[in-house]
Amino acid sequence: MTDVKPLRADARRNRDALLAKARELFAEGRYDLRFDDFAKLAGVGVGTLYRHFPTREALAEAVYREELAAMCDRAREAQTILPADEALESFLRGFVAHLHDHEGLARTLSTLMAARSGALAEGAEALGRAVTDLLAAAVRAGKIRDDVGAGAVMMAIQGICAAYGHPAYRPDADGVITLVLAGLRRPAR
């Protein structure tokens, strides 16, 4: 295993500037911008862009990883401040809201799917761990059934992601989350 050398402060700032600008441009639906223009708009040189992100897909993967890490952080945070079942609901509804509010993430996901990126598998694994943790806490609290696993919830999330762009996306995606949550609740006795 090779040790990854940490970035110098200026290199870190340049990388962060590129990611911030890419996230902003993707959110505006400007994914198809000429690749070199990402550098200009981020205020860095073209060489800096290619040193950090040799391809548009590498830049998209980095944005995706950061967005997904932020979502997983929100899942962990929700577990610390909310009852288990509310944390699960907050995360799932927040996921839908985030996709709806960040068109760039949905476009990035679409691009990465087309490129068969390994980042998608890594992201699905990280998201699956977050969902597994939320479900386990809600099961321990006696709030949801113990016979439905994270795989079923992940299939619903994947369906929501795949349906992005559907004319009634937001209300239908919220409806899927409502169905998932209703199906997870322990039956009344």
Coordinates of N, CA and C in Angstrom, one line a residue:
M1 N 0.9 -1.2 0.0 CA 0.0 0.0 0.0 C 0.9 1.2 0.0
T2 N 0.6 2.2 -0.9 CA 1.4 3.4 -0.9 C 0.7 4.5 -0.1
D3 N 1.5 5.3 0.5 CA 1.0 6.4 1.3 C 0.7 7.5 0.3
V4 N -0.5 8.1 0.5 CA -0.9 9.3 -0.3 C -0.3 10.5 0.4
K5 N 0.5 11.3 -0.4 CA 1.1 12.5 0.2 C 0.0 13.6 0.3
P6 N -0.1 14.2 1.4 CA -1.2 15.3 1.6 C -0.9 16.4 0.6
L7 N -1.9 17.1 0.2 CA -1.8 18.2 -0.7 C -1.2 19.4 0.1
R8 N -0.4 20.2 -0.6 CA 0.0 21.5 -0.1 C -1.2 22.4 0.1
A9 N -1.1 23.4 0.9 CA -2.3 24.3 1.2 C -2.8 24.9 -0.1
D10 N -1.9 25.4 -1.0 CA -2.3 26.0 -2.2 C -3.0 25.0 -3.2
A11 N -2.4 23.8 -3.2 CA -3.0 22.8 -4.1 C -4.4 22.4 -3.6
R12 N -4.5 22.3 -2.2 CA -5.8 22.0 -1.6 C -6.9 23.1 -2.0
R13 N -6.4 24.3 -1.9 CA -7.4 25.5 -2.2 C -7.8 25.4 -3.7
N14 N -6.8 25.1 -4.5 CA -7.2 25.0 -6.0 C -8.1 23.9 -6.2
R15 N -7.9 22.7 -5.6 CA -8.7 21.6 -5.8 C -10.1 21.9 -5.3
D16 N -10.2 22.5 -4.1 CA -11.5 22.9 -3.5 C -12.2 23.9 -4.4
A17 N -11.5 24.8 -5.0 CA -12.1 25.8 -5.9 C -12.7 25.1 -7.1
L18 N -12.0 24.2 -7.6 CA -12.5 23.4 -8.8 C -13.7 22.7 -8.4
L19 N -13.7 22.0 -7.3 CA -14.9 21.2 -6.9 C -16.1 22.1 -6.6
A20 N -15.9 23.2 -6.0 CA -17.0 24.2 -5.7 C -17.6 24.7 -7.0
K21 N -16.7 25.1 -7.9 CA -17.2 25.6 -9.2 C -17.9 24.6 -10.0
A22 N -17.4 23.4 -10.0 CA -18.0 22.3 -10.7 C -19.4 22.0 -10.1
R23 N -19.5 21.9 -8.8 CA -20.8 21.7 -8.1 C -21.8 22.7 -8.5
E24 N -21.3 24.0 -8.5 CA -22.2 25.1 -8.9 C -22.7 25.0 -10.3
L25 N -21.7 24.7 -11.2 CA -22.0 24.6 -12.6 C -22.9 23.4 -12.9
F26 N -22.7 22.3 -12.3 CA -23.5 21.1 -12.5 C -24.9 21.4 -12.0
A27 N -25.0 22.2 -10.9 CA -26.4 22.5 -10.3 C -27.1 23.4 -11.3
E28 N -26.4 24.2 -12.0 CA -27.0 25.1 -13.0 C -27.4 24.3 -14.3
G29 N -27.0 23.0 -14.4 CA -27.2 22.2 -15.6 C -26.2 22.5 -16.7
R30 N -25.0 23.0 -16.3 CA -23.9 23.3 -17.3 C -22.9 22.2 -17.2
Y31 N -23.3 21.0 -17.2 CA -22.3 19.9 -17.2 C -21.5 19.8 -18.5
D32 N -22.1 20.1 -19.6 CA -21.5 20.0 -20.9 C -20.6 21.1 -21.3
L33 N -20.3 22.0 -20.4 CA -19.4 23.1 -20.6 C -18.0 22.5 -21.1
R34 N -17.3 23.3 -22.0 CA -16.0 22.8 -22.4 C -15.1 22.6 -21.2
F35 N -14.5 21.4 -21.1 CA -13.8 21.0 -19.9 C -12.8 22.1 -19.4
D36 N -12.0 22.6 -20.3 CA -11.0 23.6 -19.9 C -11.7 24.9 -19.2
D37 N -12.9 25.1 -19.6 CA -13.6 26.3 -19.0 C -13.8 26.1 -17.5
F38 N -13.9 24.9 -17.0 CA -14.0 24.7 -15.5 C -12.8 25.4 -14.8
A39 N -11.6 25.3 -15.4 CA -10.5 25.9 -14.7 C -10.6 27.4 -14.7
K40 N -10.9 28.0 -15.9 CA -11.0 29.4 -16.0 C -12.1 30.0 -15.0
L41 N -13.2 29.3 -15.0 CA -14.3 29.8 -14.1 C -14.0 29.6 -12.6
A42 N -13.1 28.6 -12.3 CA -12.7 28.4 -10.9 C -11.5 29.3 -10.5
G43 N -11.0 30.0 -11.5 CA -9.8 30.9 -11.2 C -8.5 30.2 -11.1
V44 N -8.4 29.0 -11.7 CA -7.1 28.3 -11.7 C -6.7 28.0 -13.1
G45 N -5.4 27.6 -13.2 CA -4.9 27.2 -14.6 C -5.4 25.9 -15.1
V46 N -5.3 25.7 -16.4 CA -5.8 24.5 -17.0 C -4.9 23.3 -16.5
G47 N -3.6 23.5 -16.3 CA -2.8 22.5 -15.8 C -3.2 22.0 -14.5
T48 N -3.6 22.9 -13.7 CA -4.1 22.6 -12.3 C -5.4 21.7 -12.4
L49 N -6.3 22.0 -13.3 CA -7.5 21.2 -13.5 C -7.1 19.8 -13.9
Y50 N -6.2 19.6 -14.9 CA -5.8 18.3 -15.4 C -5.0 17.5 -14.3
R51 N -4.2 18.2 -13.5 CA -3.4 17.6 -12.5 C -4.3 17.0 -11.4
H52 N -5.4 17.7 -11.1 CA -6.3 17.1 -10.1 C -7.4 16.2 -10.7
F53 N -7.9 16.6 -11.9 CA -9.0 15.9 -12.5 C -8.7 15.7 -14.0
P54 N -8.1 14.6 -14.4 CA -7.7 14.5 -15.8 C -8.8 14.4 -16.8
T55 N -10.0 14.1 -16.3 CA -11.2 14.0 -17.2 C -12.4 14.6 -16.5
R56 N -13.4 14.9 -17.3 CA -14.7 15.4 -16.8 C -15.3 14.3 -15.9
E57 N -15.1 13.1 -16.2 CA -15.7 12.0 -15.3 C -15.0 12.0 -14.0
A58 N -13.7 12.2 -13.9 CA -13.0 12.3 -12.7 C -13.5 13.5 -11.8
L59 N -13.7 14.6 -12.5 CA -14.3 15.7 -11.7 C -15.7 15.4 -11.2
A60 N -16.5 14.8 -12.1 CA -17.9 14.4 -11.7 C -17.8 13.4 -10.5
E61 N -16.9 12.5 -10.6 CA -16.8 11.5 -9.5 C -16.4 12.2 -8.2
A62 N -15.5 13.2 -8.2 CA -15.1 13.9 -7.0 C -16.3 14.6 -6.4
V63 N -17.1 15.3 -7.3 CA -18.3 16.0 -6.8 C -19.3 15.0 -6.2
Y64 N -19.5 13.9 -6.9 CA -20.4 12.9 -6.4 C -20.0 12.4 -5.0
R65 N -18.7 12.1 -4.9 CA -18.2 11.5 -3.6 C -18.4 12.5 -2.5
E66 N -18.1 13.8 -2.7 CA -18.4 14.8 -1.7 C -19.8 15.0 -1.3
E67 N -20.7 15.0 -2.3 CA -22.1 15.1 -2.1 C -22.6 13.9 -1.2
L68 N -22.2 12.7 -1.6 CA -22.6 11.5 -0.9 C -22.0 11.5 0.5
A69 N -20.8 11.9 0.7 CA -20.2 12.0 2.0 C -21.0 12.9 2.9
A70 N -21.5 14.0 2.3 CA -22.3 15.0 3.1 C -23.6 14.3 3.5
M71 N -24.2 13.6 2.6 CA -25.5 12.9 2.9 C -25.3 11.9 4.0
C72 N -24.2 11.1 3.9 CA -23.9 10.1 5.0 C -23.7 10.8 6.3
D73 N -23.0 11.9 6.3 CA -22.8 12.7 7.5 C -24.1 13.1 8.1
R74 N -25.0 13.5 7.3 CA -26.4 13.9 7.7 C -27.1 12.8 8.4
A75 N -26.9 11.6 7.9 CA -27.5 10.4 8.5 C -27.0 10.2 9.9
R76 N -25.7 10.3 10.0 CA -25.0 10.1 11.3 C -25.5 11.2 12.3
E77 N -25.6 12.4 11.8 CA -26.0 13.5 12.7 C -27.4 13.3 13.1
A78 N -28.3 12.9 12.2 CA -29.7 12.7 12.5 C -29.8 11.7 13.6
Q79 N -29.0 10.7 13.6 CA -29.1 9.6 14.7 C -28.7 10.2 16.0
T80 N -27.9 11.2 16.1 CA -27.5 11.8 17.4 C -28.5 12.8 17.9
I81 N -29.4 13.3 17.1 CA -30.3 14.3 17.6 C -31.8 14.0 17.5
L82 N -32.1 12.9 16.8 CA -33.6 12.5 16.7 C -33.8 11.1 17.2
P83 N -35.0 10.8 17.6 CA -35.4 9.4 17.8 C -35.1 8.6 16.6
A84 N -34.8 7.3 16.7 CA -34.4 6.4 15.6 C -35.3 6.5 14.4
D85 N -36.6 6.3 14.6 CA -37.5 6.3 13.5 C -37.6 7.6 12.8
E86 N -37.5 8.7 13.5 CA -37.5 10.1 13.0 C -36.2 10.3 12.2
A87 N -35.1 9.8 12.7 CA -33.8 9.9 12.0 C -33.9 9.3 10.6
L88 N -34.4 8.1 10.6 CA -34.6 7.3 9.3 C -35.5 8.2 8.4
E89 N -36.6 8.6 8.8 CA -37.5 9.4 8.0 C -36.8 10.7 7.5
S90 N -36.2 11.4 8.4 CA -35.5 12.6 8.1 C -34.4 12.4 7.0
F91 N -33.7 11.3 7.1 CA -32.7 11.0 6.1 C -33.3 10.7 4.8
L92 N -34.3 9.8 4.7 CA -34.9 9.5 3.5 C -35.6 10.6 2.8
R93 N -36.3 11.4 3.5 CA -36.9 12.6 3.0 C -35.9 13.6 2.6
G94 N -34.9 13.8 3.4 CA -33.8 14.7 3.0 C -33.0 14.3 1.8
F95 N -32.9 13.0 1.6 CA -32.3 12.5 0.3 C -33.1 12.9 -0.9
V96 N -34.4 12.7 -0.8 CA -35.2 13.1 -2.0 C -35.1 14.7 -2.2
A97 N -35.2 15.4 -1.1 CA -35.1 16.9 -1.2 C -33.8 17.3 -1.8
H98 N -32.7 16.6 -1.4 CA -31.4 17.0 -1.9 C -31.3 16.7 -3.4
L99 N -31.8 15.6 -3.8 CA -31.7 15.3 -5.2 C -32.6 16.3 -6.0
H100 N -33.7 16.6 -5.5 CA -34.6 17.6 -6.1 C -33.9 19.0 -6.2
D101 N -33.3 19.4 -5.2 CA -32.7 20.7 -5.1 C -31.3 20.8 -5.8
H102 N -30.7 19.7 -6.0 CA -29.4 19.7 -6.7 C -29.4 18.9 -8.0
E103 N -29.9 19.5 -9.0 CA -30.1 18.9 -10.3 C -28.7 18.4 -10.7
G104 N -27.6 19.1 -10.4 CA -26.3 18.7 -10.8 C -25.9 17.3 -10.3
L105 N -26.3 17.0 -9.1 CA -26.0 15.6 -8.5 C -26.7 14.6 -9.4
A106 N -28.0 14.8 -9.7 CA -28.7 13.8 -10.5 C -28.1 13.7 -11.9
R107 N -27.7 14.8 -12.5 CA -27.0 14.7 -13.8 C -25.7 14.0 -13.7
T108 N -25.0 14.3 -12.6 CA -23.7 13.6 -12.4 C -23.9 12.1 -12.2
L109 N -24.9 11.7 -11.4 CA -25.2 10.3 -11.3 C -25.5 9.7 -12.7
S110 N -26.2 10.4 -13.5 CA -26.6 9.9 -14.8 C -25.3 9.7 -15.6
T111 N -24.4 10.6 -15.6 CA -23.2 10.6 -16.4 C -22.3 9.4 -15.9
L112 N -22.2 9.3 -14.5 CA -21.4 8.2 -14.0 C -22.0 6.9 -14.3
M113 N -23.3 6.8 -14.3 CA -23.9 5.5 -14.7 C -23.6 5.1 -16.1
A114 N -23.6 6.1 -17.0 CA -23.3 5.9 -18.4 C -21.8 5.4 -18.6
A115 N -20.9 6.0 -17.8 CA -19.5 5.7 -17.8 C -19.2 4.4 -17.0
R116 N -20.2 3.8 -16.4 CA -20.0 2.7 -15.5 C -18.8 2.9 -14.5
S117 N -19.0 4.0 -13.8 CA -17.9 4.4 -12.9 C -17.9 3.6 -11.6
G118 N -16.7 3.3 -11.2 CA -16.6 2.5 -9.9 C -17.0 3.4 -8.7
A119 N -17.1 4.7 -8.9 CA -17.5 5.6 -7.8 C -19.0 5.3 -7.4
L120 N -19.8 4.9 -8.4 CA -21.2 4.5 -8.1 C -21.3 3.4 -7.1
A121 N -20.5 2.3 -7.3 CA -20.5 1.2 -6.5 C -20.0 1.6 -5.1
E122 N -19.0 2.4 -5.0 CA -18.5 2.9 -3.7 C -19.5 3.7 -3.0
G123 N -20.2 4.6 -3.8 CA -21.2 5.4 -3.2 C -22.4 4.6 -2.7
A124 N -22.8 3.6 -3.5 CA -23.9 2.8 -3.1 C -23.6 2.0 -1.8
E125 N -22.3 1.6 -1.7 CA -21.9 0.9 -0.5 C -22.0 1.9 0.8
A126 N -21.5 3.1 0.6 CA -21.5 4.0 1.7 C -22.9 4.4 2.1
L127 N -23.8 4.6 1.1 CA -25.2 4.9 1.3 C -25.9 3.7 2.0
G128 N -25.5 2.5 1.5 CA -26.1 1.3 2.1 C -25.7 1.2 3.6
R129 N -24.5 1.5 4.0 CA -24.1 1.5 5.4 C -24.9 2.5 6.2
A130 N -25.1 3.7 5.7 CA -25.8 4.7 6.4 C -27.3 4.2 6.6
V131 N -27.9 3.6 5.6 CA -29.3 3.1 5.7 C -29.3 2.0 6.7
T132 N -28.3 1.1 6.6 CA -28.3 -0.1 7.5 C -28.2 0.4 8.9
D133 N -27.4 1.4 9.2 CA -27.2 1.9 10.6 C -28.5 2.5 11.1
L134 N -29.2 3.3 10.2 CA -30.5 3.9 10.6 C -31.5 2.9 10.8
L135 N -31.6 1.9 10.0 CA -32.6 0.8 10.2 C -32.3 0.0 11.5
A136 N -31.1 -0.3 11.7 CA -30.7 -1.1 12.9 C -31.1 -0.3 14.2
A137 N -30.9 1.0 14.2 CA -31.2 1.8 15.3 C -32.8 1.8 15.5
A138 N -33.5 1.9 14.4 CA -35.0 2.0 14.5 C -35.5 0.6 15.0
V139 N -34.9 -0.5 14.5 CA -35.3 -1.8 15.0 C -35.0 -2.0 16.5
R140 N -33.8 -1.6 16.9 CA -33.5 -1.7 18.3 C -34.5 -0.8 19.2
A141 N -34.9 0.3 18.6 CA -35.9 1.1 19.4 C -37.3 0.6 19.3
G142 N -37.5 -0.5 18.6 CA -38.8 -1.1 18.5 C -39.8 -0.3 17.6
K143 N -39.3 0.5 16.7 CA -40.1 1.4 15.9 C -40.4 0.8 14.5
I144 N -39.6 0.0 14.0 CA -39.8 -0.6 12.7 C -39.7 -2.1 12.8
R145 N -40.2 -2.8 11.8 CA -40.1 -4.2 11.6 C -38.6 -4.7 11.5
D146 N -38.3 -5.9 11.9 CA -37.0 -6.4 11.8 C -36.8 -7.4 10.6
D147 N -37.9 -7.5 9.8 CA -37.8 -8.5 8.7 C -37.6 -7.8 7.4
V148 N -37.3 -6.6 7.3 CA -37.0 -5.9 6.1 C -35.6 -5.3 6.2
G149 N -34.8 -5.6 5.3 CA -33.4 -5.2 5.3 C -33.1 -3.9 4.5
A150 N -31.9 -3.5 4.6 CA -31.5 -2.3 3.9 C -31.6 -2.4 2.4
G151 N -31.4 -3.7 1.9 CA -31.5 -3.9 0.5 C -32.8 -3.4 -0.1
A152 N -33.9 -3.7 0.6 CA -35.2 -3.2 0.1 C -35.3 -1.7 0.0
V153 N -34.8 -1.1 1.1 CA -34.8 0.4 1.1 C -33.9 1.0 0.0
M154 N -32.7 0.3 -0.2 CA -31.8 0.8 -1.2 C -32.4 0.7 -2.6
M155 N -33.2 -0.4 -2.8 CA -33.9 -0.5 -4.1 C -34.8 0.6 -4.4
A156 N -35.5 1.0 -3.3 CA -36.4 2.2 -3.4 C -35.6 3.5 -3.7
I157 N -34.5 3.6 -3.0 CA -33.7 4.8 -3.3 C -33.1 4.8 -4.7
Q158 N -32.7 3.6 -5.2 CA -32.2 3.6 -6.6 C -33.3 3.9 -7.6
G159 N -34.5 3.4 -7.3 CA -35.6 3.8 -8.2 C -35.9 5.2 -8.2
I160 N -35.8 5.9 -7.0 CA -36.0 7.3 -6.9 C -34.9 8.0 -7.8
C161 N -33.7 7.6 -7.7 CA -32.6 8.2 -8.4 C -32.8 8.0 -9.9
A162 N -33.2 6.8 -10.3 CA -33.5 6.5 -11.7 C -34.6 7.3 -12.3
A163 N -35.6 7.7 -11.5 CA -36.7 8.4 -12.0 C -36.5 9.9 -12.1
Y164 N -35.3 10.4 -11.7 CA -35.1 11.8 -11.8 C -35.4 12.4 -13.1
G165 N -36.1 13.5 -13.2 CA -36.4 14.1 -14.5 C -37.9 13.8 -14.8
H166 N -38.5 12.8 -14.2 CA -39.9 12.5 -14.4 C -40.7 13.8 -14.1
P167 N -41.8 14.1 -14.8 CA -42.5 15.3 -14.6 C -43.0 15.5 -13.2
A168 N -43.4 14.5 -12.5 CA -44.0 14.6 -11.2 C -43.0 14.0 -10.2
Y169 N -41.7 14.2 -10.5 CA -40.6 13.6 -9.7 C -40.8 13.8 -8.2
R170 N -40.8 15.0 -7.7 CA -40.8 15.3 -6.3 C -42.0 14.7 -5.6
P171 N -43.2 15.0 -6.0 CA -44.3 14.4 -5.2 C -44.3 12.8 -5.3
D172 N -43.9 12.3 -6.4 CA -43.9 10.8 -6.6 C -42.8 10.2 -5.7
A173 N -41.6 10.9 -5.7 CA -40.5 10.4 -4.9 C -40.9 10.5 -3.4
D174 N -41.5 11.6 -3.0 CA -42.0 11.7 -1.6 C -43.0 10.6 -1.3
G175 N -43.9 10.2 -2.3 CA -44.8 9.1 -2.1 C -44.2 7.8 -1.9
V176 N -43.1 7.6 -2.7 CA -42.3 6.3 -2.5 C -41.8 6.2 -1.1
I177 N -41.2 7.3 -0.6 CA -40.7 7.4 0.8 C -41.8 7.1 1.8
T178 N -43.0 7.7 1.6 CA -44.1 7.4 2.5 C -44.5 6.0 2.5
L179 N -44.5 5.3 1.3 CA -44.8 3.9 1.2 C -43.7 3.1 1.9
V180 N -42.5 3.4 1.7 CA -41.4 2.7 2.4 C -41.5 2.8 3.9
L181 N -41.7 4.0 4.4 CA -41.8 4.2 5.8 C -43.1 3.4 6.4
A182 N -44.2 3.5 5.7 CA -45.4 2.8 6.1 C -45.1 1.3 6.2
G183 N -44.4 0.8 5.2 CA -44.1 -0.7 5.2 C -43.1 -1.1 6.2
L184 N -42.3 -0.2 6.7 CA -41.3 -0.5 7.7 C -41.9 -0.5 9.1
R185 N -42.9 0.3 9.3 CA -43.5 0.4 10.7 C -44.0 -0.9 11.2
R186 N -43.8 -1.1 12.5 CA -44.3 -2.3 13.1 C -45.8 -2.3 13.0
P187 N -46.5 -3.4 12.7 CA -47.9 -3.5 12.6 C -48.5 -3.3 14.0
A188 N -49.6 -2.6 14.0 CA -50.4 -2.4 15.3 C -50.9 -3.7 15.8
R189 N -50.9 -4.0 17.0 CA -51.4 -5.2 17.6 C -52.7 -5.0 18.3

